mmCIF file of C-alpha atoms in Angstrom:
data_model
loop_
_atom_site.group_PDB
_atom_site.id
_atom_site.type_symbol
_atom_site.label_atom_id
_atom_site.label_comp_id
_atom_site.label_asym_id
_atom_site.label_seq_id
_atom_site.Cartn_x
_atom_site.Cartn_y
_atom_site.Cartn_z
ATOM 1 C CA MET A 49 -32.906 -33.351 -0.548
ATOM 2 C CA SER A 50 -31.791 -30.557 1.940
ATOM 3 C CA ALA A 51 -33.047 -27.092 0.973
ATOM 4 C CA PRO A 52 -30.927 -24.719 -0.653
ATOM 5 C CA GLY A 53 -28.940 -22.388 0.914
ATOM 6 C CA TRP A 54 -25.152 -22.621 2.351
ATOM 7 C CA SER A 55 -24.877 -26.330 2.267
ATOM 8 C CA TRP A 56 -22.645 -28.539 0.560
ATOM 9 C CA GLU A 57 -24.863 -32.082 0.986
ATOM 10 C CA TRP A 58 -27.002 -31.490 -2.011
ATOM 11 C CA ASP A 59 -27.809 -34.346 -4.137
ATOM 12 C CA ARG A 60 -25.925 -34.589 -7.298
ATOM 13 C CA GLU A 61 -27.979 -32.882 -9.617
ATOM 14 C CA ALA A 62 -28.099 -30.226 -7.070
ATOM 15 C CA ARG A 63 -24.425 -29.706 -7.374
ATOM 16 C CA ARG A 64 -24.581 -30.008 -10.833
ATOM 17 C CA ARG A 65 -26.376 -26.944 -11.051
ATOM 18 C CA MET A 66 -24.413 -24.814 -8.560
ATOM 19 C CA VAL A 67 -21.305 -25.998 -10.581
ATOM 20 C CA LEU A 68 -22.725 -24.638 -14.086
ATOM 21 C CA ARG A 69 -24.213 -21.714 -11.950
ATOM 22 C CA THR A 70 -20.285 -20.537 -10.554
ATOM 23 C CA VAL A 71 -18.621 -21.219 -13.983
ATOM 24 C CA LYS A 72 -21.399 -18.715 -15.579
ATOM 25 C CA CYS A 73 -20.474 -16.316 -12.627
ATOM 26 C CA VAL A 74 -16.776 -16.296 -12.847
ATOM 27 C CA THR A 75 -16.966 -16.549 -16.586
ATOM 28 C CA ALA A 76 -18.956 -13.156 -16.414
ATOM 29 C CA CYS A 77 -17.273 -11.150 -14.050
ATOM 30 C CA GLY A 78 -13.929 -12.527 -15.434
ATOM 31 C CA ALA A 79 -14.402 -11.347 -18.865
ATOM 32 C CA LEU A 80 -15.538 -7.847 -17.193
ATOM 33 C CA LEU A 81 -12.629 -7.026 -15.298
ATOM 34 C CA LEU A 82 -10.356 -8.370 -17.998
ATOM 35 C CA ALA A 83 -11.685 -6.262 -20.173
ATOM 36 C CA TRP A 84 -11.693 -3.127 -17.614
ATOM 37 C CA SER A 85 -8.038 -4.246 -16.812
ATOM 38 C CA LEU A 86 -6.720 -3.920 -20.442
ATOM 39 C CA GLY A 87 -8.178 -0.607 -20.943
ATOM 40 C CA THR A 88 -6.415 0.587 -17.728
ATOM 41 C CA PRO A 89 -2.386 1.045 -17.247
ATOM 42 C CA THR A 90 -0.660 -1.769 -15.310
ATOM 43 C CA VAL A 91 1.093 0.250 -12.394
ATOM 44 C CA GLU A 92 3.237 -1.512 -10.019
ATOM 45 C CA ALA A 93 0.971 -1.937 -6.505
ATOM 46 C CA HIS A 94 1.193 0.391 -3.316
ATOM 47 C CA TRP A 95 3.673 2.276 -5.281
ATOM 48 C CA ALA A 96 2.424 4.449 -8.577
ATOM 49 C CA ASP A 97 1.378 7.600 -6.243
ATOM 50 C CA GLN A 98 4.017 7.300 -4.046
ATOM 51 C CA ALA A 99 7.252 9.453 -3.161
ATOM 52 C CA VAL A 100 9.732 8.904 -0.995
ATOM 53 C CA ALA A 101 12.069 11.690 0.329
ATOM 54 C CA GLU A 102 15.351 11.165 3.241
ATOM 55 C CA ILE A 103 15.754 15.443 4.349
ATOM 56 C CA LYS A 104 19.844 15.831 5.126
ATOM 57 C CA VAL A 105 19.330 19.308 7.749
ATOM 58 C CA GLU A 106 22.516 20.546 7.778
ATOM 59 C CA ALA A 107 23.689 24.381 9.290
ATOM 60 C CA ALA A 108 23.001 26.393 6.420
ATOM 61 C CA GLN A 109 21.249 24.121 4.027
ATOM 62 C CA ALA A 110 18.678 21.494 3.737
ATOM 63 C CA ARG A 111 19.480 18.535 1.447
ATOM 64 C CA ILE A 112 16.259 15.992 -0.376
ATOM 65 C CA THR A 113 16.846 13.643 -2.150
ATOM 66 C CA LEU A 114 13.514 12.814 -3.524
ATOM 67 C CA ALA A 115 12.129 9.955 -5.511
ATOM 68 C CA PHE A 116 8.715 10.985 -7.179
ATOM 69 C CA PRO A 117 6.353 9.613 -9.459
ATOM 70 C CA THR A 118 7.997 10.858 -13.376
ATOM 71 C CA SER A 119 4.297 11.093 -14.043
ATOM 72 C CA LEU A 120 4.644 14.748 -12.003
ATOM 73 C CA ALA A 121 7.423 15.434 -14.458
ATOM 74 C CA ILE A 122 6.903 14.014 -17.401
ATOM 75 C CA PHE A 123 7.881 17.267 -19.491
ATOM 76 C CA ALA A 124 11.629 16.657 -18.819
ATOM 77 C CA ASP A 125 11.234 12.595 -19.872
ATOM 78 C CA ASP A 126 12.522 13.386 -23.458
ATOM 79 C CA ASP A 127 13.478 9.637 -24.138
ATOM 80 C CA HIS A 128 9.718 8.628 -22.718
ATOM 81 C CA ASP A 129 11.379 5.704 -20.710
ATOM 82 C CA GLY A 130 9.517 6.543 -16.995
ATOM 83 C CA GLN A 131 12.726 7.753 -15.641
ATOM 84 C CA LEU A 132 14.966 11.468 -15.751
ATOM 85 C CA SER A 133 18.259 10.788 -16.363
ATOM 86 C CA ALA A 134 21.370 12.642 -15.388
ATOM 87 C CA GLN A 135 21.393 14.211 -18.774
ATOM 88 C CA GLU A 136 17.853 15.098 -19.019
ATOM 89 C CA VAL A 137 18.115 16.479 -15.296
ATOM 90 C CA ARG A 138 20.456 19.071 -16.517
ATOM 91 C CA ARG A 139 19.262 19.686 -19.989
ATOM 92 C CA HIS A 140 15.658 20.960 -17.940
ATOM 93 C CA ARG A 141 17.578 21.840 -14.660
ATOM 94 C CA ALA A 142 15.656 25.394 -14.646
ATOM 95 C CA GLU A 143 12.409 23.957 -15.681
ATOM 96 C CA LEU A 144 12.369 21.611 -12.764
ATOM 97 C CA GLU A 145 13.901 24.340 -10.114
ATOM 98 C CA THR A 146 11.028 26.257 -10.918
ATOM 99 C CA PHE A 147 8.373 23.207 -10.958
ATOM 100 C CA LEU A 148 9.568 21.777 -8.047
ATOM 101 C CA GLY A 149 10.389 25.273 -5.776
ATOM 102 C CA GLN A 150 6.852 25.781 -6.521
ATOM 103 C CA HIS A 151 5.633 22.207 -5.046
ATOM 104 C CA ILE A 152 8.091 22.161 -2.497
ATOM 105 C CA ARG A 153 8.488 24.573 -0.780
ATOM 106 C CA VAL A 154 10.927 24.806 2.555
ATOM 107 C CA ALA A 155 11.898 27.990 4.688
ATOM 108 C CA ASP A 156 13.435 28.949 7.900
ATOM 109 C CA GLY A 157 10.929 31.309 8.826
ATOM 110 C CA ASP A 158 10.198 33.908 6.044
ATOM 111 C CA ALA A 159 13.461 33.150 4.256
ATOM 112 C CA ARG A 160 12.594 30.431 1.894
ATOM 113 C CA GLY A 161 15.611 28.739 0.827
ATOM 114 C CA ALA A 162 16.986 28.515 -2.441
ATOM 115 C CA LEU A 163 16.705 25.466 -4.682
ATOM 116 C CA ALA A 164 19.192 23.831 -7.350
ATOM 117 C CA VAL A 165 18.723 20.338 -8.686
ATOM 118 C CA GLU A 166 21.443 18.099 -9.020
ATOM 119 C CA PRO A 167 20.912 14.599 -10.362
ATOM 120 C CA ALA A 168 20.691 12.121 -7.301
ATOM 121 C CA SER A 169 24.127 10.140 -7.149
ATOM 122 C CA THR A 170 24.018 6.383 -7.886
ATOM 123 C CA GLY A 171 22.463 4.228 -5.775
ATOM 124 C CA ASP A 172 19.839 6.095 -4.375
ATOM 125 C CA VAL A 173 16.681 3.898 -3.409
ATOM 126 C CA THR A 174 13.997 4.357 -6.348
ATOM 127 C CA PRO A 175 10.666 2.587 -5.231
ATOM 128 C CA GLY A 176 9.487 1.850 -8.490
ATOM 129 C CA PRO A 177 11.936 1.334 -11.783
ATOM 130 C CA GLY A 178 10.144 2.549 -14.912
ATOM 131 C CA THR A 179 7.926 4.548 -12.999
ATOM 132 C CA HIS A 180 10.154 6.969 -10.899
ATOM 133 C CA SER A 181 13.073 9.327 -10.754
ATOM 134 C CA THR A 182 15.636 10.281 -8.510
ATOM 135 C CA LEU A 183 16.722 13.548 -8.476
ATOM 136 C CA LEU A 184 18.497 16.032 -5.258
ATOM 137 C CA LEU A 185 16.947 19.197 -3.803
ATOM 138 C CA VAL A 186 19.834 21.400 -2.431
ATOM 139 C CA TYR A 187 17.796 24.352 -0.395
ATOM 140 C CA ARG A 188 20.433 26.855 0.649
ATOM 141 C CA TRP A 189 20.326 29.860 3.315
ATOM 142 C CA SER A 190 22.653 32.547 4.298
ATOM 143 C CA LYS A 191 22.325 32.299 8.070
ATOM 144 C CA PRO A 192 22.183 28.824 9.982
ATOM 145 C CA ILE A 193 18.501 27.734 10.009
ATOM 146 C CA LYS A 194 16.704 28.346 13.555
ATOM 147 C CA THR A 195 13.037 26.565 12.389
ATOM 148 C CA LEU A 196 12.355 24.903 9.330
ATOM 149 C CA ALA A 197 9.144 24.451 7.999
ATOM 150 C CA ILE A 198 8.499 21.566 4.649
ATOM 151 C CA GLN A 199 5.273 22.611 2.811
ATOM 152 C CA TYR A 200 4.764 19.556 0.195
ATOM 153 C CA GLU A 201 2.493 19.748 -2.246
ATOM 154 C CA LEU A 202 4.236 17.631 -5.399
ATOM 155 C CA PHE A 203 0.846 14.375 -5.240
ATOM 156 C CA VAL A 204 -0.523 12.915 -8.544
ATOM 157 C CA PRO A 205 -3.316 15.505 -8.811
ATOM 158 C CA GLY A 206 -7.178 14.159 -8.292
ATOM 159 C CA VAL A 207 -5.409 10.810 -6.036
ATOM 160 C CA SER A 208 -6.579 10.978 -2.078
ATOM 161 C CA THR A 209 -3.289 7.935 -1.447
ATOM 162 C CA ALA A 210 -0.794 9.938 -3.101
ATOM 163 C CA SER A 211 1.906 10.319 -0.081
ATOM 164 C CA CYS A 212 5.594 11.331 0.392
ATOM 165 C CA LEU A 213 7.123 8.908 2.969
ATOM 166 C CA ALA A 214 9.701 11.465 4.770
ATOM 167 C CA THR A 215 13.275 10.413 6.365
ATOM 168 C CA ILE A 216 13.961 13.800 8.015
ATOM 169 C CA VAL A 217 17.899 14.042 9.804
ATOM 170 C CA TYR A 218 17.940 17.416 11.941
ATOM 171 C CA GLY A 219 19.932 18.402 15.045
ATOM 172 C CA GLY A 220 21.132 14.868 15.730
ATOM 173 C CA GLN A 221 17.721 13.305 15.394
ATOM 174 C CA VAL A 222 16.101 10.844 12.644
ATOM 175 C CA ARG A 223 12.492 11.768 12.620
ATOM 176 C CA THR A 224 9.649 10.522 10.345
ATOM 177 C CA PHE A 225 6.405 11.975 8.538
ATOM 178 C CA VAL A 226 4.241 11.377 6.156
ATOM 179 C CA PHE A 227 3.030 13.951 3.627
ATOM 180 C CA THR A 228 -0.554 13.407 2.147
ATOM 181 C CA PRO A 229 -3.132 15.842 0.622
ATOM 182 C CA GLU A 230 -4.461 16.163 4.535
ATOM 183 C CA ARG A 231 -1.171 17.080 5.848
ATOM 184 C CA ARG A 232 0.887 19.294 3.526
ATOM 185 C CA THR A 233 2.895 20.958 6.362
ATOM 186 C CA LEU A 234 5.901 19.819 8.336
ATOM 187 C CA THR A 235 7.717 22.215 11.192
ATOM 188 C CA LEU A 236 11.041 21.347 12.763
ATOM 189 C CA ALA A 237 13.063 22.565 15.339
ATOM 190 C CA SER A 238 16.600 21.764 16.133
ATOM 191 C CA GLY A 239 16.144 19.541 19.052
ATOM 192 C CA THR A 240 12.156 19.296 19.522
ATOM 193 C CA ALA A 241 10.916 15.467 20.710
ATOM 194 C CA SER A 242 8.650 13.687 17.877
ATOM 195 C CA LEU A 243 8.547 10.846 19.562
ATOM 196 C CA TRP A 244 4.489 11.141 19.655
ATOM 197 C CA HIS A 245 4.664 12.802 16.126
ATOM 198 C CA GLN A 246 5.956 9.973 14.984
ATOM 199 C CA GLY A 247 3.984 7.406 16.173
ATOM 200 C CA ILE A 248 1.395 9.340 15.247
ATOM 201 C CA SER A 249 2.213 9.619 11.512
ATOM 202 C CA PHE A 250 3.146 5.501 11.412
ATOM 203 C CA THR A 251 -0.045 4.914 12.826
ATOM 204 C CA ALA A 252 -2.116 7.013 10.271
ATOM 205 C CA LEU A 253 0.401 4.833 7.554
ATOM 206 C CA GLY A 254 -0.604 1.933 8.728
ATOM 207 C CA ILE A 255 -4.449 2.810 8.490
ATOM 208 C CA ARG A 256 -4.153 4.255 5.213
ATOM 209 C CA HIS A 257 -2.016 1.174 3.841
ATOM 210 C CA ILE A 258 -5.201 -1.110 4.648
ATOM 211 C CA LEU A 259 -7.968 1.339 3.756
ATOM 212 C CA THR A 260 -6.360 1.700 0.430
ATOM 213 C CA GLY A 261 -4.953 -0.857 -0.126
ATOM 214 C CA HIS A 262 -7.070 -3.107 -2.307
ATOM 215 C CA ASP A 263 -6.136 -6.438 -2.557
ATOM 216 C CA HIS A 264 -5.484 -6.525 0.900
ATOM 217 C CA MET A 265 -8.969 -5.559 1.544
ATOM 218 C CA LEU A 266 -10.527 -7.574 -0.988
ATOM 219 C CA PHE A 267 -8.402 -10.665 1.277
ATOM 220 C CA LEU A 268 -9.933 -10.095 4.294
ATOM 221 C CA VAL A 269 -13.474 -9.758 2.433
ATOM 222 C CA SER A 270 -12.949 -12.941 1.061
ATOM 223 C CA LEU A 271 -11.906 -14.675 4.278
ATOM 224 C CA LEU A 272 -15.406 -13.485 5.563
ATOM 225 C CA MET A 273 -17.666 -15.029 2.696
ATOM 226 C CA LEU A 274 -17.268 -18.136 3.972
ATOM 227 C CA GLY A 275 -19.314 -17.643 7.017
ATOM 228 C CA GLY A 276 -18.757 -19.830 10.208
ATOM 229 C CA GLY A 277 -19.123 -18.448 13.376
ATOM 230 C CA LEU A 278 -17.829 -16.188 15.972
ATOM 231 C CA ARG A 279 -15.130 -18.593 16.810
ATOM 232 C CA SER A 280 -13.939 -19.705 13.422
ATOM 233 C CA LEU A 281 -13.659 -15.416 12.900
ATOM 234 C CA LEU A 282 -12.175 -15.021 15.415
ATOM 235 C CA LYS A 283 -9.232 -18.274 14.816
ATOM 236 C CA THR A 284 -8.710 -17.033 11.220
ATOM 237 C CA VAL A 285 -8.581 -13.016 12.075
ATOM 238 C CA THR A 286 -5.704 -13.476 14.754
ATOM 239 C CA ALA A 287 -4.159 -16.215 12.132
ATOM 240 C CA PHE A 288 -3.718 -13.399 9.983
ATOM 241 C CA THR A 289 -2.697 -10.447 12.467
ATOM 242 C CA VAL A 290 -0.028 -13.183 13.920
ATOM 243 C CA ALA A 291 1.162 -13.941 10.435
ATOM 244 C CA HIS A 292 1.310 -10.895 8.643
ATOM 245 C CA SER A 293 2.867 -8.838 12.214
ATOM 246 C CA VAL A 294 5.674 -11.868 12.558
ATOM 247 C CA THR A 295 6.710 -10.911 8.747
ATOM 248 C CA LEU A 296 6.412 -7.633 8.559
ATOM 249 C CA SER A 297 8.801 -7.000 11.739
ATOM 250 C CA LEU A 298 11.341 -8.878 10.212
ATOM 251 C CA ALA A 299 11.304 -7.325 6.489
ATOM 252 C CA ALA A 300 11.593 -4.604 8.263
ATOM 253 C CA LEU A 301 14.423 -5.581 10.332
ATOM 254 C CA GLY A 302 15.764 -6.703 6.500
ATOM 255 C CA ILE A 303 15.651 -10.938 7.813
ATOM 256 C CA ALA A 304 13.262 -12.068 5.519
ATOM 257 C CA THR A 305 12.982 -10.449 2.034
ATOM 258 C CA LEU A 306 11.255 -11.382 -1.445
ATOM 259 C CA PRO A 307 10.954 -9.445 -4.606
ATOM 260 C CA PRO A 308 8.012 -6.610 -4.784
ATOM 261 C CA ARG A 309 6.890 -8.322 -8.254
ATOM 262 C CA LEU A 310 6.850 -11.740 -6.128
ATOM 263 C CA VAL A 311 5.123 -11.210 -2.953
ATOM 264 C CA GLU A 312 2.274 -8.639 -5.124
ATOM 265 C CA SER A 313 1.743 -11.660 -7.317
ATOM 266 C CA GLY A 314 1.783 -13.294 -4.428
ATOM 267 C CA ILE A 315 -0.757 -11.385 -2.469
ATOM 268 C CA ALA A 316 -3.610 -11.672 -5.778
ATOM 269 C CA LEU A 317 -3.398 -15.673 -5.717
ATOM 270 C CA SER A 318 -4.261 -15.526 -2.450
ATOM 271 C CA ILE A 319 -7.346 -13.374 -2.699
ATOM 272 C CA ALA A 320 -8.184 -16.126 -5.756
ATOM 273 C CA TYR A 321 -7.540 -19.008 -3.675
ATOM 274 C CA VAL A 322 -10.361 -18.179 -0.767
ATOM 275 C CA ALA A 323 -12.495 -17.142 -2.932
ATOM 276 C CA ALA A 324 -12.058 -20.442 -5.014
ATOM 277 C CA GLU A 325 -12.308 -22.619 -2.374
ATOM 278 C CA ASN A 326 -15.854 -20.575 -0.440
ATOM 279 C CA LEU A 327 -16.905 -22.041 -4.261
ATOM 280 C CA TRP A 328 -15.650 -25.419 -4.443
ATOM 281 C CA ARG A 329 -14.908 -26.154 -1.062
ATOM 282 C CA GLY A 330 -17.658 -24.489 1.277
ATOM 283 C CA ALA A 331 -18.280 -25.464 4.650
ATOM 284 C CA HIS A 332 -15.427 -27.802 4.310
ATOM 285 C CA ALA A 333 -13.310 -25.461 4.276
ATOM 286 C CA ILE A 334 -13.763 -23.510 7.719
ATOM 287 C CA ARG A 335 -11.687 -26.519 9.394
ATOM 288 C CA THR A 336 -8.547 -25.506 7.964
ATOM 289 C CA ARG A 337 -9.301 -21.783 7.441
ATOM 290 C CA TRP A 338 -7.405 -20.658 9.804
ATOM 291 C CA PHE A 339 -4.157 -22.494 8.409
ATOM 292 C CA VAL A 340 -4.386 -21.250 4.961
ATOM 293 C CA THR A 341 -4.804 -17.451 6.139
ATOM 294 C CA PHE A 342 -1.896 -18.076 8.467
ATOM 295 C CA SER A 343 -0.335 -19.231 5.721
ATOM 296 C CA PHE A 344 -1.237 -16.017 2.757
ATOM 297 C CA GLY A 345 -0.721 -13.562 6.527
ATOM 298 C CA LEU A 346 3.027 -14.234 5.203
ATOM 299 C CA ILE A 347 3.159 -12.937 2.361
ATOM 300 C CA HIS A 348 1.022 -10.096 2.581
ATOM 301 C CA GLY A 349 2.739 -9.458 5.887
ATOM 302 C CA LEU A 350 5.629 -9.153 3.158
ATOM 303 C CA GLY A 351 3.730 -6.744 1.218
ATOM 304 C CA PHE A 352 2.866 -4.828 4.268
ATOM 305 C CA ALA A 353 6.468 -4.241 4.508
ATOM 306 C CA THR A 354 7.358 -2.734 1.782
ATOM 307 C CA ILE A 355 6.185 1.043 2.463
ATOM 308 C CA LEU A 356 8.870 0.405 5.706
ATOM 309 C CA ARG A 357 11.935 -0.601 3.352
ATOM 310 C CA GLN A 358 12.000 2.500 1.732
ATOM 311 C CA LEU A 359 12.149 4.630 4.462
ATOM 312 C CA ALA A 360 15.343 5.117 6.416
ATOM 313 C CA ILE A 361 14.466 4.712 9.632
ATOM 314 C CA SER A 362 18.015 4.601 11.983
ATOM 315 C CA ARG A 363 17.761 1.561 14.719
ATOM 316 C CA ALA A 364 16.897 4.039 17.331
ATOM 317 C CA ASN A 365 13.461 4.671 15.796
ATOM 318 C CA LEU A 366 12.430 1.626 14.001
ATOM 319 C CA ALA A 367 10.717 0.076 17.149
ATOM 320 C CA LEU A 368 8.143 2.644 17.698
ATOM 321 C CA SER A 369 7.898 2.962 13.706
ATOM 322 C CA LEU A 370 7.361 -0.798 13.269
ATOM 323 C CA VAL A 371 4.678 -1.343 16.399
ATOM 324 C CA SER A 372 2.618 1.715 15.330
ATOM 325 C CA PHE A 373 2.423 1.013 12.128
ATOM 326 C CA ASN A 374 1.364 -2.236 12.889
ATOM 327 C CA PHE A 375 -1.054 -0.977 15.421
ATOM 328 C CA GLY A 376 -2.556 0.948 12.491
ATOM 329 C CA VAL A 377 -2.962 -1.878 10.158
ATOM 330 C CA GLU A 378 -4.305 -3.850 13.067
ATOM 331 C CA LEU A 379 -6.681 -0.820 13.288
ATOM 332 C CA GLY A 380 -7.727 -0.949 9.766
ATOM 333 C CA GLN A 381 -8.196 -4.454 9.537
ATOM 334 C CA ILE A 382 -10.655 -3.930 12.407
ATOM 335 C CA ALA A 383 -12.616 -1.536 10.829
ATOM 336 C CA VAL A 384 -12.456 -3.238 7.764
ATOM 337 C CA VAL A 385 -13.968 -6.580 9.563
ATOM 338 C CA THR A 386 -16.694 -5.101 11.438
ATOM 339 C CA ALA A 387 -18.309 -3.191 8.179
ATOM 340 C CA ALA A 388 -18.544 -6.142 6.868
ATOM 341 C CA LEU A 389 -19.693 -8.518 9.464
ATOM 342 C CA LEU A 390 -22.189 -5.321 9.815
ATOM 343 C CA SER A 391 -23.162 -5.525 6.499
ATOM 344 C CA LEU A 392 -23.330 -9.985 6.259
ATOM 345 C CA GLY A 393 -25.195 -9.301 9.782
ATOM 346 C CA ALA A 394 -28.228 -6.978 7.693
ATOM 347 C CA LEU A 395 -28.526 -9.573 4.979
ATOM 348 C CA ALA A 396 -28.252 -12.542 6.944
ATOM 349 C CA THR A 397 -32.384 -12.473 7.362
ATOM 350 C CA LEU A 398 -32.898 -12.232 3.096
ATOM 351 C CA PRO A 399 -34.106 -15.710 1.027
ATOM 352 C CA TRP A 400 -30.802 -14.783 -1.638
ATOM 353 C CA GLU A 401 -28.441 -14.379 1.095
ATOM 354 C CA SER A 402 -25.483 -17.439 0.595
ATOM 355 C CA THR A 403 -26.454 -16.379 -3.616
ATOM 356 C CA MET A 404 -25.035 -12.895 -2.753
ATOM 357 C CA ARG A 405 -21.935 -14.626 -1.185
ATOM 358 C CA ARG A 406 -20.960 -17.027 -4.062
ATOM 359 C CA TRP A 407 -21.540 -14.026 -6.227
ATOM 360 C CA VAL A 408 -18.996 -12.012 -4.417
ATOM 361 C CA SER A 409 -16.436 -14.709 -4.035
ATOM 362 C CA ALA A 410 -16.975 -15.362 -7.759
ATOM 363 C CA ALA A 411 -16.162 -11.505 -8.769
ATOM 364 C CA ALA A 412 -13.603 -11.634 -5.460
ATOM 365 C CA ALA A 413 -11.832 -15.079 -7.255
ATOM 366 C CA ALA A 414 -11.878 -13.251 -11.080
ATOM 367 C CA ILE A 415 -10.319 -9.928 -9.583
ATOM 368 C CA GLY A 416 -7.765 -11.749 -8.303
ATOM 369 C CA ILE A 417 -6.582 -14.307 -11.074
ATOM 370 C CA VAL A 418 -6.357 -10.891 -12.897
ATOM 371 C CA TRP A 419 -4.480 -9.191 -10.593
ATOM 372 C CA PHE A 420 -1.980 -11.911 -10.742
ATOM 373 C CA ILE A 421 -1.837 -11.693 -14.511
ATOM 374 C CA GLN A 422 -0.812 -8.215 -14.354
ATOM 375 C CA ARG A 423 1.536 -8.604 -11.088
ATOM 376 C CA ALA A 424 3.420 -11.507 -12.371
ATOM 377 C CA PHE A 425 3.169 -10.647 -16.661
ATOM 378 C CA LEU A 426 3.428 -7.138 -16.223
ATOM 379 C CA VAL A 427 0.599 -6.930 -18.246
#
């Protein structure tokens, strides 16, 4: 019998013991994670902490159509259905104007605009039904606007990943900006070039989406737990990159789309499958891992595109936004893979390294199953 390790050429008794250990591991991880998940509110993946804004600047006014987490204005949600109705907006108009005026300040030089809050028109995009509300914020001045400064402070408290994805139409140009707790201010002058700024914003958005997207990160880590050498790793990572780039582009162009609930459930299943394959097939999975990764990468690409579809990006700026966002995703992916490989390399000489890989795979499989249940059945 060969020495124990990350080898699958064991006799029947060794395999039986390995299966029993794996079952115990998965059961323990699953029980802990399920208990944790039942005590944690289930929210729509990626959107719970985000807002979307369409900002149109005219001669002496700025109109902001804002979709934001209703929890931030819970005082106006009288029926507690997670969305502000037109009646609730009118009933709490004064409170909303005070609250939003404090958290979204828009000024032309030293002159702050006078804010009026109205119910948004029917059909305005709301990213999370049941979790977000859409309002129309109108800021007015007595003179034509020269230089507009927007100070955005409407973030979910204590959440570093909170953001607002903004599309701005001003001076005949369409530009985009991502407000975050670290980047709260945007200054605009009519006719100023913004392509470089837009590229930087979308690159940063792509990096944040990977580094704060725990499901995408866990999928990458699960892929690495199999091992297989540098050549196999390059094939696997390349397959994932090509696949998600294809569907990201198609989805951003509106050519290929699927319901968000189906996409997010598929991402969770991809984690569970890859992690389980590490346990049950082991080294035998290396030859086909690139194909499995490519297939699941198509689903992850649709998940990446969710953010871009929520922004009203003009066709003229779509190519730059898409390339910049995808570049940011790749940078984030490289960071995750590099960190994981360095960690695995440091552990490679330890006697329990193969056991650690199995435990990580088992935990990832359990997490993937829990996420699938939450997303598919809205538990």
